[in-house]
Every structure is written in structure tokens, then in C-alpha cells.
mmCIF file of N, CA and C in Angstrom:
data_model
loop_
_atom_site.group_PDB
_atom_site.id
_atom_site.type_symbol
_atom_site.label_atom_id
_atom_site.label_comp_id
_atom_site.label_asym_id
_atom_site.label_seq_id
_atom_site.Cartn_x
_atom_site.Cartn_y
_atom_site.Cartn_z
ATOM 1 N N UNK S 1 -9.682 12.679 10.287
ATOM 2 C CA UNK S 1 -10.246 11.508 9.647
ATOM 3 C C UNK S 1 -9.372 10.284 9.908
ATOM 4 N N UNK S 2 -7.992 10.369 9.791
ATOM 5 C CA UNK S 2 -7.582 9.716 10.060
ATOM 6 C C UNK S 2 -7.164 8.684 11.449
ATOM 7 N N UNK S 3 -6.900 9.919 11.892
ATOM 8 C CA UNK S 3 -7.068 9.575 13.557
ATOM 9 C C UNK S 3 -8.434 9.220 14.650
ATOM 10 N N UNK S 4 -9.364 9.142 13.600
ATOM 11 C CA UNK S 4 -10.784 8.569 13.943
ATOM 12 C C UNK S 4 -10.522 7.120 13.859
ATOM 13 N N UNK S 5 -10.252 6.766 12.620
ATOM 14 C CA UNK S 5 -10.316 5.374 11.808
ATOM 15 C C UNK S 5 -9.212 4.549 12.211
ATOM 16 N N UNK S 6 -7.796 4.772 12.480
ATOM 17 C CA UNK S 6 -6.919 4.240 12.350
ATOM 18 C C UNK S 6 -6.187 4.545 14.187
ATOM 19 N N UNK S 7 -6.557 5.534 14.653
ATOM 20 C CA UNK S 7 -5.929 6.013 15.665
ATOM 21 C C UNK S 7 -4.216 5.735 15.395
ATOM 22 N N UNK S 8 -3.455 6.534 16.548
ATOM 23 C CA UNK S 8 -2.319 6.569 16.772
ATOM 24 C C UNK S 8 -1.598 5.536 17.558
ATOM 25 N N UNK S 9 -2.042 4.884 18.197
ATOM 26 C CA UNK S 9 -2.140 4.258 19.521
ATOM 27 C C UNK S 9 -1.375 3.377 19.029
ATOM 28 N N UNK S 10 -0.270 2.908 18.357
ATOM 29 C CA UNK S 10 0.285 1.231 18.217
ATOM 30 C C UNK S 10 1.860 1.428 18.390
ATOM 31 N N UNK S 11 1.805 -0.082 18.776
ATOM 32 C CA UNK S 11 3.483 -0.232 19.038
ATOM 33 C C UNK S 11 4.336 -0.790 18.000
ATOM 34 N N UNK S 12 3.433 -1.950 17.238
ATOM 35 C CA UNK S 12 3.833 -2.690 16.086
ATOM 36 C C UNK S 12 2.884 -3.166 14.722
ATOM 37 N N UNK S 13 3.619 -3.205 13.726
ATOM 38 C CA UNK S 13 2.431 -3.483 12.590
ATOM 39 C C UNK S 13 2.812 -4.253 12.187
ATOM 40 N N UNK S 14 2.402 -5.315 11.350
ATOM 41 C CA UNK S 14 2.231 -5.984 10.074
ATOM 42 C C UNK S 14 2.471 -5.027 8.810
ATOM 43 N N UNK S 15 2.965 -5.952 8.126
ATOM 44 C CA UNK S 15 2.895 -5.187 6.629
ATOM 45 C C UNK S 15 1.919 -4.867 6.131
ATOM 46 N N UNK S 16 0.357 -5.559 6.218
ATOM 47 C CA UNK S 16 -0.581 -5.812 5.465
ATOM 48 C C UNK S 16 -1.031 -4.628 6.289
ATOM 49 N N UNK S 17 -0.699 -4.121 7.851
ATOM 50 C CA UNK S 17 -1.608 -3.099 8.380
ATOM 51 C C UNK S 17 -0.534 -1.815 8.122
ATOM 52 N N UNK S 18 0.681 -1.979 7.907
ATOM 53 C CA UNK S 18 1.443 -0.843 7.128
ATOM 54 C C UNK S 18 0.768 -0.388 5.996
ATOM 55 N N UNK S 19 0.582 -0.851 4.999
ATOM 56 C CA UNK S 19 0.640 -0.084 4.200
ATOM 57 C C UNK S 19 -1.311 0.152 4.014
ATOM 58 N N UNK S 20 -1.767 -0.383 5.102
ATOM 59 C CA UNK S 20 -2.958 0.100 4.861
ATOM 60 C C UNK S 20 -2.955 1.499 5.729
ATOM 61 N N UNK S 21 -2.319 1.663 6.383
ATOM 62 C CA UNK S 21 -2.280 2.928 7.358
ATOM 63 C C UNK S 21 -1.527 3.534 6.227
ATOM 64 N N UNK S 22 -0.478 3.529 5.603
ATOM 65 C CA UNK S 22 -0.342 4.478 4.723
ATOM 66 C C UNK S 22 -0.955 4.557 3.292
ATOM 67 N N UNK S 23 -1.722 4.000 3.172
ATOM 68 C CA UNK S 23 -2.583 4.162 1.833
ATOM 69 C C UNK S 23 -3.474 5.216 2.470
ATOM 70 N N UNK S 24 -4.179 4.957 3.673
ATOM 71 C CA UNK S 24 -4.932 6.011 4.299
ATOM 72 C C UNK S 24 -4.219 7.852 4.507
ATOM 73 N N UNK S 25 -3.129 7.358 4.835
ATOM 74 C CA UNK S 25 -1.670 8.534 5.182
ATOM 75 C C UNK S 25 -2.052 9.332 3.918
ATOM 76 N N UNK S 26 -2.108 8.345 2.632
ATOM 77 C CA UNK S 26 -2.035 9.067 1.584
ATOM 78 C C UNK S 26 -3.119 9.785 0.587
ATOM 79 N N UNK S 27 -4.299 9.063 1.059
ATOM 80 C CA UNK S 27 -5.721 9.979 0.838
ATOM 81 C C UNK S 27 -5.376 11.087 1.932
ATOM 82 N N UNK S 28 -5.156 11.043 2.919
ATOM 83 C CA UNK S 28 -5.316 12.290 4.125
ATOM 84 C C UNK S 28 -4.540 13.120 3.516
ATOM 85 N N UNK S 29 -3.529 13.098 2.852
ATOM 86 C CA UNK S 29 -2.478 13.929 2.086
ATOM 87 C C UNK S 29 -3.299 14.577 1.021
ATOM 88 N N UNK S 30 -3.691 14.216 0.255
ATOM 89 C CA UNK S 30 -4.838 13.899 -0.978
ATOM 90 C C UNK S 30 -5.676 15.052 -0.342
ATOM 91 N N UNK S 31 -6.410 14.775 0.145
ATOM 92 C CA UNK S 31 -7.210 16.070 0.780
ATOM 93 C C UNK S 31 -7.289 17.222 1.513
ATOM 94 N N UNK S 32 -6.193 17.282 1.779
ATOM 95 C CA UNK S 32 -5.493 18.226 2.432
ATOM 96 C C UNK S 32 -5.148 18.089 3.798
ATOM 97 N N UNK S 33 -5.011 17.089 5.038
ATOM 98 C CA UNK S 33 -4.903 16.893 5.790
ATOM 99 C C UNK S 33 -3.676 15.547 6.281
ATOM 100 N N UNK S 34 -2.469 15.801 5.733
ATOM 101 C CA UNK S 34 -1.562 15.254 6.231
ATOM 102 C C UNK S 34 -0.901 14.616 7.521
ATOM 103 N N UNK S 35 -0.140 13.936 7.407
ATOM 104 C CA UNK S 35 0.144 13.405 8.493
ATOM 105 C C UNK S 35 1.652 12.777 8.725
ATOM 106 N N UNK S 36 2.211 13.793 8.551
ATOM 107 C CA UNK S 36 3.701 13.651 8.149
ATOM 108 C C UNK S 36 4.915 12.609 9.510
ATOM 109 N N UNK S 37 4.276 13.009 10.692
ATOM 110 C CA UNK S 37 4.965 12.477 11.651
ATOM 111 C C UNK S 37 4.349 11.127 12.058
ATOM 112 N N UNK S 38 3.021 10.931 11.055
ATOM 113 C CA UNK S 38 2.546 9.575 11.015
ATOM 114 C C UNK S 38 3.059 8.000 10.195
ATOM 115 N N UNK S 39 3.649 8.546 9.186
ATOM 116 C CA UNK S 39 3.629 8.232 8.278
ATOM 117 C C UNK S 39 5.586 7.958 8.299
ATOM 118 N N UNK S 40 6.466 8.906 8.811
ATOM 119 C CA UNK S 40 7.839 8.330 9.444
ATOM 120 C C UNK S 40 7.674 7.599 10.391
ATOM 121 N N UNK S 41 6.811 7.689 11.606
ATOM 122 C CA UNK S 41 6.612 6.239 12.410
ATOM 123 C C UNK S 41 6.226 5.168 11.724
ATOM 124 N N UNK S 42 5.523 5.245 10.838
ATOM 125 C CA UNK S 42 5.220 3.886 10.098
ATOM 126 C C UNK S 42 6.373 3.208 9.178
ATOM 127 N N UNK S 43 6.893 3.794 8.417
ATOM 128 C CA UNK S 43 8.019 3.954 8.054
ATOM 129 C C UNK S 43 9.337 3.109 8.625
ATOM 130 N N UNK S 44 9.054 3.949 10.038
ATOM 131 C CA UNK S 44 10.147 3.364 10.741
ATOM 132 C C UNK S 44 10.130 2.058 11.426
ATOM 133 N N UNK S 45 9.279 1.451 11.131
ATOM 134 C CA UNK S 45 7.937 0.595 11.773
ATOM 135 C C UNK S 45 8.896 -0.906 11.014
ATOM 136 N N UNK S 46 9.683 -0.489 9.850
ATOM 137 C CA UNK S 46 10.370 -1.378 8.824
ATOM 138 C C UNK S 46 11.547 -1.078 8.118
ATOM 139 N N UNK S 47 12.993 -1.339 9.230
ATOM 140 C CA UNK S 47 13.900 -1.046 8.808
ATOM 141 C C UNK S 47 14.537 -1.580 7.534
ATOM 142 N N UNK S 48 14.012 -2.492 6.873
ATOM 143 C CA UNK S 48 14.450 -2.880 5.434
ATOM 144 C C UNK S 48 13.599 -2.047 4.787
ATOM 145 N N UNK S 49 14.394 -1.979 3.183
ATOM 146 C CA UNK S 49 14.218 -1.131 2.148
ATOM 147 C C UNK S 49 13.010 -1.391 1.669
ATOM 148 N N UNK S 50 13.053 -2.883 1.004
ATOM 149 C CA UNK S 50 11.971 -3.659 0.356
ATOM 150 C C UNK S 50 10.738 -2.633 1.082
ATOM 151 N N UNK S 51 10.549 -3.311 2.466
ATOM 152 C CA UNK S 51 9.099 -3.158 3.503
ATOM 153 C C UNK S 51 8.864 -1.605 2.914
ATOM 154 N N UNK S 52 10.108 -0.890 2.958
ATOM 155 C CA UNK S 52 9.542 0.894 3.465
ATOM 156 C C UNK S 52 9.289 1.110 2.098
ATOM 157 N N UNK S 53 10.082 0.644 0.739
ATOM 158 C CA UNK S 53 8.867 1.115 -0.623
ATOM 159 C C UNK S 53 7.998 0.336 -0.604
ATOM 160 N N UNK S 54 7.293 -0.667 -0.071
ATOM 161 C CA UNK S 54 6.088 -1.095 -0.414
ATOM 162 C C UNK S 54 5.477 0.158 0.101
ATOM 163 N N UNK S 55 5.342 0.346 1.696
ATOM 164 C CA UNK S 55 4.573 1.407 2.324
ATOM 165 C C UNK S 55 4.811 2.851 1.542
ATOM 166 N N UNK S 56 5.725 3.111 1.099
ATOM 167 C CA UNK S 56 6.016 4.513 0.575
ATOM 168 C C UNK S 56 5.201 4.113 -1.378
ATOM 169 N N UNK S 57 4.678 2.895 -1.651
ATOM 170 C CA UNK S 57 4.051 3.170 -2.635
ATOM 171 C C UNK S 57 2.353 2.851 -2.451
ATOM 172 N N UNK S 58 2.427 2.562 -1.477
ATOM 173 C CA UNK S 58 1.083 2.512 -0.902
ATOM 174 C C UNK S 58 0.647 4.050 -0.879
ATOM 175 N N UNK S 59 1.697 4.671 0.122
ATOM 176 C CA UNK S 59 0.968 6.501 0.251
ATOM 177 C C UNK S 59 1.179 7.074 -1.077
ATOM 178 N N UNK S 60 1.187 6.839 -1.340
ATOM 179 C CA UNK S 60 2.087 7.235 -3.242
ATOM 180 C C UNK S 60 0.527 7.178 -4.045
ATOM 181 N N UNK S 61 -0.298 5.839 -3.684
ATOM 182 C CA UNK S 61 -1.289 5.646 -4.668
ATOM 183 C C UNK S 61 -2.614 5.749 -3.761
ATOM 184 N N UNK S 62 -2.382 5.997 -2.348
ATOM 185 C CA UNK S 62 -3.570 6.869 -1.867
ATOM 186 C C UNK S 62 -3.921 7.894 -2.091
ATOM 187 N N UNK S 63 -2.070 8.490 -2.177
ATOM 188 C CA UNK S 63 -2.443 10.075 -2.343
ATOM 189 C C UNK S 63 -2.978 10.250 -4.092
ATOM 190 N N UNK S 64 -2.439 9.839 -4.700
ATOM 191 C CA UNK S 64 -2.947 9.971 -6.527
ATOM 192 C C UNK S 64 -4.488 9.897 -6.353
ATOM 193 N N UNK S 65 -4.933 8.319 -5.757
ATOM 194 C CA UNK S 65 -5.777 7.728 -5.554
ATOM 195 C C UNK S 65 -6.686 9.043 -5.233
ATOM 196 N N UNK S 66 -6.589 9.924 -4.274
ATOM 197 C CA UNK S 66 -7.413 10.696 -3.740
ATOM 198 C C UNK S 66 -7.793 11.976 -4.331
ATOM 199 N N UNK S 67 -6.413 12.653 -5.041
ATOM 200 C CA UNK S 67 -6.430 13.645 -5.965
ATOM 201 C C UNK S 67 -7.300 13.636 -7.255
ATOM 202 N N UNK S 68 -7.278 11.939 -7.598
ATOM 203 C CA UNK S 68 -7.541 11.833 -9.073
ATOM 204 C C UNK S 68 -9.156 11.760 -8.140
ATOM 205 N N UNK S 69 -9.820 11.549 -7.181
ATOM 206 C CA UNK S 69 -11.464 11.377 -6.682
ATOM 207 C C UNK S 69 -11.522 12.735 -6.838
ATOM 208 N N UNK S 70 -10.643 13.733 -5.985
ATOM 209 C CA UNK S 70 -11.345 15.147 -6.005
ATOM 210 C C UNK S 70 -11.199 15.791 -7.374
ATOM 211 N N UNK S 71 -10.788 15.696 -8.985
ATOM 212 C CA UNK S 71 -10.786 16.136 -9.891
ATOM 213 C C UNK S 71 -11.580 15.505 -10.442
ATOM 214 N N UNK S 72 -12.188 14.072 -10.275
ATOM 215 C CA UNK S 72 -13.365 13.787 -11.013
ATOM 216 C C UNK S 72 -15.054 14.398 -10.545
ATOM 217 N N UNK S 73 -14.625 15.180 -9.107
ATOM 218 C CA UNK S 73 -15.881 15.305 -8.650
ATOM 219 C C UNK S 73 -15.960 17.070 -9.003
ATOM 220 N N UNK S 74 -16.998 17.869 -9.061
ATOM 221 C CA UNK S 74 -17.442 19.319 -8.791
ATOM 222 C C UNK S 74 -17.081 19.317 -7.238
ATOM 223 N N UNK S 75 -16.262 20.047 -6.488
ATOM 224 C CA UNK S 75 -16.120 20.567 -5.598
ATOM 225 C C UNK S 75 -16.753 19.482 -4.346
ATOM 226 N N UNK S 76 -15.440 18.642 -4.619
ATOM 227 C CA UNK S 76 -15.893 16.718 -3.706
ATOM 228 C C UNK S 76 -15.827 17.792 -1.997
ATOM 229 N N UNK S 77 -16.188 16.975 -1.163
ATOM 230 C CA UNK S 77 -16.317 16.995 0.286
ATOM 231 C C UNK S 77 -15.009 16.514 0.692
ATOM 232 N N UNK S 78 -14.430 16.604 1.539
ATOM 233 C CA UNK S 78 -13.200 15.822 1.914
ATOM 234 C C UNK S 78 -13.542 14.595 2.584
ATOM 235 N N UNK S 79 -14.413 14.711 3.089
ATOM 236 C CA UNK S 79 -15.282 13.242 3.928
ATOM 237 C C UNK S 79 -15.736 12.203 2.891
ATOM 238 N N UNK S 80 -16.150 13.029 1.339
ATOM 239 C CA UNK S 80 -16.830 12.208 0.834
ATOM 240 C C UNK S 80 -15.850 10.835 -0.029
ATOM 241 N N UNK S 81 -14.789 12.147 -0.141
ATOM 242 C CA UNK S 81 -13.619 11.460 -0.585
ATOM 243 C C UNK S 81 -13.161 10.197 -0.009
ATOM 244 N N UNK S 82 -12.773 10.707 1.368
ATOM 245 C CA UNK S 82 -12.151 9.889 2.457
ATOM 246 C C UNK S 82 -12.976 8.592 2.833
ATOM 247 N N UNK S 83 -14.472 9.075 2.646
ATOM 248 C CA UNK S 83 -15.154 7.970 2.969
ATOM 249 C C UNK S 83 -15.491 6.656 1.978
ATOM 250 N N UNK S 84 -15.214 7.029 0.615
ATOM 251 C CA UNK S 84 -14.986 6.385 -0.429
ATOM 252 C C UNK S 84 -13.867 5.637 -0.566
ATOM 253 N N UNK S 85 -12.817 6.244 -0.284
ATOM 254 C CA UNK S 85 -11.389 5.417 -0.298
ATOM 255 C C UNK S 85 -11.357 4.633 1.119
ATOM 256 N N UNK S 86 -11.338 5.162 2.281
ATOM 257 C CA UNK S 86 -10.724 4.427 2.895
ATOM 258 C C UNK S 86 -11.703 3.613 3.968
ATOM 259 N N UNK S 87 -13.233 4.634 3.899
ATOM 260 C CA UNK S 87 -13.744 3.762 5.274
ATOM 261 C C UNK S 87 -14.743 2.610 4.152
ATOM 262 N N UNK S 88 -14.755 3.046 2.952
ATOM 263 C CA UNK S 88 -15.518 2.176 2.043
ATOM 264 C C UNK S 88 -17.306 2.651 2.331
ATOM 265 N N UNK S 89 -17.436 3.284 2.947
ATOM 266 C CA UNK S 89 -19.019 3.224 2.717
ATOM 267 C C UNK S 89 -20.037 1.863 3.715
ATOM 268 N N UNK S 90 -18.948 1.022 4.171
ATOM 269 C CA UNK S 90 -20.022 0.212 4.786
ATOM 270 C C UNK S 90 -19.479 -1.291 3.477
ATOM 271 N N UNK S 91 -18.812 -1.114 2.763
ATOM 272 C CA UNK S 91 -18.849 -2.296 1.763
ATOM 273 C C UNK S 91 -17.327 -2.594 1.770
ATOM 274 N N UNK S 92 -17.210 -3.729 1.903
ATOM 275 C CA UNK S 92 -16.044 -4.188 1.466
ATOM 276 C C UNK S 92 -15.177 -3.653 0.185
ATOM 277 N N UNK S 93 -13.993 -3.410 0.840
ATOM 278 C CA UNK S 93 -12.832 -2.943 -0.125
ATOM 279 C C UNK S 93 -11.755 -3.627 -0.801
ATOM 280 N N UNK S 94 -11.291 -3.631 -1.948
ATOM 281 C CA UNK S 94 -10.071 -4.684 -1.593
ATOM 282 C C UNK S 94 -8.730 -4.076 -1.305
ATOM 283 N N UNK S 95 -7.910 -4.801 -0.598
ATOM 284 C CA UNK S 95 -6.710 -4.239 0.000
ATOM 285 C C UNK S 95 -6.241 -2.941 -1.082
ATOM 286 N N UNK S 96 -5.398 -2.390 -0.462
ATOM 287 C CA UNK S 96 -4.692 -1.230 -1.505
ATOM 288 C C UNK S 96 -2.692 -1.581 -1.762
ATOM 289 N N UNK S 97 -3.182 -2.947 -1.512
ATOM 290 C CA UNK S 97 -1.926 -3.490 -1.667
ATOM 291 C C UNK S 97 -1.257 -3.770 -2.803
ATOM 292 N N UNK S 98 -2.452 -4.912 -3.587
ATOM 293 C CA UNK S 98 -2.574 -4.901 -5.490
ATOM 294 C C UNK S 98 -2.546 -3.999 -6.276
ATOM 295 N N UNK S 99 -2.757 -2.721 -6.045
ATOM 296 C CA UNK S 99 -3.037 -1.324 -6.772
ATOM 297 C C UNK S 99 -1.823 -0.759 -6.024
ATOM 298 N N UNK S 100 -1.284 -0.477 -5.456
ATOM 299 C CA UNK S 100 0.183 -0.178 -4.999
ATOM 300 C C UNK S 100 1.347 -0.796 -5.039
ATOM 301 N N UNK S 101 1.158 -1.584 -5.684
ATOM 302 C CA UNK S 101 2.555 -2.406 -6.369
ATOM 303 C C UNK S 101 2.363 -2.811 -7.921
ATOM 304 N N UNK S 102 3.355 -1.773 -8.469
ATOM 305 C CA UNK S 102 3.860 -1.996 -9.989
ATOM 306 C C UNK S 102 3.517 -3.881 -10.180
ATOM 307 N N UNK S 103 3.488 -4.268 -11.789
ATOM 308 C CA UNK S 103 3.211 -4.943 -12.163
ATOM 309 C C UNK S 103 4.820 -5.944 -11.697
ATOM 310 N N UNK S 104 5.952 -5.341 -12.041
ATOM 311 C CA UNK S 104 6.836 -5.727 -11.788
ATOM 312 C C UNK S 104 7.589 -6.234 -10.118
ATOM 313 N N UNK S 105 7.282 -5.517 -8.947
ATOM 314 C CA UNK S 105 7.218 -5.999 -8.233
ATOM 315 C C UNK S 105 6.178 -6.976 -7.810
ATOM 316 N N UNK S 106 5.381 -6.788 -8.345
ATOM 317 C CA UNK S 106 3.993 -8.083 -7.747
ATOM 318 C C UNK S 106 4.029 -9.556 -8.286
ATOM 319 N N UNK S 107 4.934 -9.157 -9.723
ATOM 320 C CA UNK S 107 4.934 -10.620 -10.252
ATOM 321 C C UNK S 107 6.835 -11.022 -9.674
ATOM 322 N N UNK S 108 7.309 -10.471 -8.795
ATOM 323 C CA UNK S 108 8.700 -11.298 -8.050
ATOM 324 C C UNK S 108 8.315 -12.605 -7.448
ATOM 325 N N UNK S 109 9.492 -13.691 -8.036
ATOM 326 C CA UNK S 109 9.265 -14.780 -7.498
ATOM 327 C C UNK S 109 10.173 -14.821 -6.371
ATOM 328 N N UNK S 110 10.677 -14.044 -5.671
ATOM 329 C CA UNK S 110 11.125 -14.528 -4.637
ATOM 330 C C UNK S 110 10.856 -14.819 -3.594
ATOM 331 N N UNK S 111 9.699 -15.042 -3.655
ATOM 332 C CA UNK S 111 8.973 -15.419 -1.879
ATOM 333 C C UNK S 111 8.521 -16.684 -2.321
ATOM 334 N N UNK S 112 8.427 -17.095 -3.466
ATOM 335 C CA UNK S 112 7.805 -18.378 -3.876
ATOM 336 C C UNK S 112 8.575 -19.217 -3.628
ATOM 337 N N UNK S 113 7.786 -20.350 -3.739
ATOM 338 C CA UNK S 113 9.073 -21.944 -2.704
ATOM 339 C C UNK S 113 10.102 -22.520 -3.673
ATOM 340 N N UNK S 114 10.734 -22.886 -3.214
ATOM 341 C CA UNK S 114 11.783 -23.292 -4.532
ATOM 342 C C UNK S 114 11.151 -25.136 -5.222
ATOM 343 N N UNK S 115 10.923 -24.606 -6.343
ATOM 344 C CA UNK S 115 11.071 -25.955 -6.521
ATOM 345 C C UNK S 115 11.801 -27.229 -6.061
ATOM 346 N N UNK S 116 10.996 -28.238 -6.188
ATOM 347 C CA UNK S 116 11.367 -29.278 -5.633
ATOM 348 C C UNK S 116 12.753 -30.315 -6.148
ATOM 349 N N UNK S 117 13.897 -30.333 -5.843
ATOM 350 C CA UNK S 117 15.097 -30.785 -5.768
ATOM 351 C C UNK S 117 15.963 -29.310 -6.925
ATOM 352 N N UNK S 118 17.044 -29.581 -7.228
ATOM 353 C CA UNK S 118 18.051 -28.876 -7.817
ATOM 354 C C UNK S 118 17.359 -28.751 -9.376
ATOM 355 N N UNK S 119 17.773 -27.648 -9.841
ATOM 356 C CA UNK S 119 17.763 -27.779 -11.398
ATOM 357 C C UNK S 119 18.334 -28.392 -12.323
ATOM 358 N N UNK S 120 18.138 -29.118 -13.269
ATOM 359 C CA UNK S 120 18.807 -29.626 -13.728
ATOM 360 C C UNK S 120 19.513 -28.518 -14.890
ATOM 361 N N UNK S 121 20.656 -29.365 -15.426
ATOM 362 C CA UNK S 121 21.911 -28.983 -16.244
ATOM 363 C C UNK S 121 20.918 -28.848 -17.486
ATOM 364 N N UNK S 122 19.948 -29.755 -17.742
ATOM 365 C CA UNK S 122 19.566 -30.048 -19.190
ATOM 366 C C UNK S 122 18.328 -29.015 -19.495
ATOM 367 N N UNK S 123 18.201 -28.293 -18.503
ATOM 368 C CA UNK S 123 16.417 -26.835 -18.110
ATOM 369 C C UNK S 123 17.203 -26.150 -18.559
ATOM 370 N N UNK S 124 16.114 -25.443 -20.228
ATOM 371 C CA UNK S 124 16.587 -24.356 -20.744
ATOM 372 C C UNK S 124 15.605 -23.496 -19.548
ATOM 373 N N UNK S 125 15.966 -22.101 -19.480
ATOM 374 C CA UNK S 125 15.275 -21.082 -19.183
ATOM 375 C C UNK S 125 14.213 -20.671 -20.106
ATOM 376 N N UNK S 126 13.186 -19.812 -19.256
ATOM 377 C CA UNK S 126 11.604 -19.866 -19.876
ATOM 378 C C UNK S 126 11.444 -19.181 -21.172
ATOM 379 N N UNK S 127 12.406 -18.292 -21.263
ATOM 380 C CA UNK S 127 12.752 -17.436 -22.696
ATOM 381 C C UNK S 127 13.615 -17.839 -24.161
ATOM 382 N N UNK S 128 13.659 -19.342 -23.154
ATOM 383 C CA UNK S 128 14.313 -20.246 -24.609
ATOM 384 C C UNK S 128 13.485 -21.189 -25.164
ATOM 385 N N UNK S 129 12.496 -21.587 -24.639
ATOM 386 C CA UNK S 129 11.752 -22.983 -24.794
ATOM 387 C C UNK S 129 10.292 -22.191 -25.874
ATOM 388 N N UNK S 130 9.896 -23.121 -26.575
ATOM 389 C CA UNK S 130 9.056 -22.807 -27.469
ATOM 390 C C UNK S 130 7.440 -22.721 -26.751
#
């Protein structure tokens, strides 16, 4: 299934196509069809820490993601599964990016721009001000 949809074939990814290949990694896990030497190339795909737990919580909540489909269903299909999570059915999906990152990493401001000139001396912090 996987290697239908996603093939093997790449040299380099994006983050946004990391962790969609391993959200997929992680339904295929989910259903019984793993992909273990897929999923360390991807991996390796992002020698910083940050990059490799985003992707390692991406497969994290495919695979839940997929377990928790086949316990809600009577004796699910593995296709039907797979085709629900990852090829969508023909309908737009939304990324598995928002649903794979804790509340706490998603709300980090560190990618955000710095405000405009220095702080001042006289800025209480947000947990002091009424």
C-alpha cells in the first residue's frame, strides 16, 4: 500500500513530505504491514533532533491513528483502513501534521518573527499583566 502511493524512489524531502510519508509509515505499521527500513531513511532524511521528532510523532499518530480505525470497525479490511487514512477516498484530507504535534510544540514561538525593535526595560511579561 504503501509503496503504491508514496513509492520509494526519492533522494530528498521536505518536512511537510516527511512526515507525511511517515504518518503513512505509520498506518502501514497500524495494519500490519511495516516498513521499517523506510521509515530510518526518512529519518535520516533530517539530521536535527527537532525535524526527526516531528517525523517520529507523525508515525506515532498514524500508527494509533490506524489501530484506533481497526478497533472501531468489526473485522476492518486493511485497504479500507489505509484508504481512509491516507489515500482519503478521493476527498481532501488535512495534513497529519496538526494532529501530530502536541499542543505544546505547535503553540512554540520560535519560528515567529521577532518583534519589531528591542524590548523594552518597562514590558512586564504576559503572566504579569492583568
Amino acid at each position: 500500500m504503501y509503496d503504491r502511493t508514496f513509492g520509494t524512489e526519492w533522494d530528498d524531502l521536505s518536512r511537510e513530505e516527511a512526515v507525511e510519508r511517515a504518518f503513512a509509515l505509520g498506518v502501514a505499521a497500524g495494519v500490519g504491514t511495516p516498513h521499517p527500513d523506510e521509515l530510518e531513511r526518512v529519518l535520516e532524511a533530517f539530521p536535527g533532533s527537532y525535524d526527526r521528532s516531528i517525523v517520529e510523532l507523525a508515525y506515532d499518530e498514524g500508527r494509533t491513528k490506524a489501530l484506533e480505525a481497526k478497533a472501531e470497525r468489526d473485522n476492518p479490511d486493511d485497504e479500507e483502513v489505509w484508504s481512509s487514512l491516507v489515500d482519503g477516498v478521493g476527498t481532501p484530507r488535512e495534513s497529519p501534521v496538526p494532529a501530530a504535534l502536541p499542543g505544546a510544540i505547535r503553540e512554540l514561538t520560535l519560528t515567529d518573527r521577532p518583534r519589531e525593535g528591542p524590548p523594552s526595560s518597562l514590558d512586564l511579561p504576559s503572566m504579569l499583566r492583568k
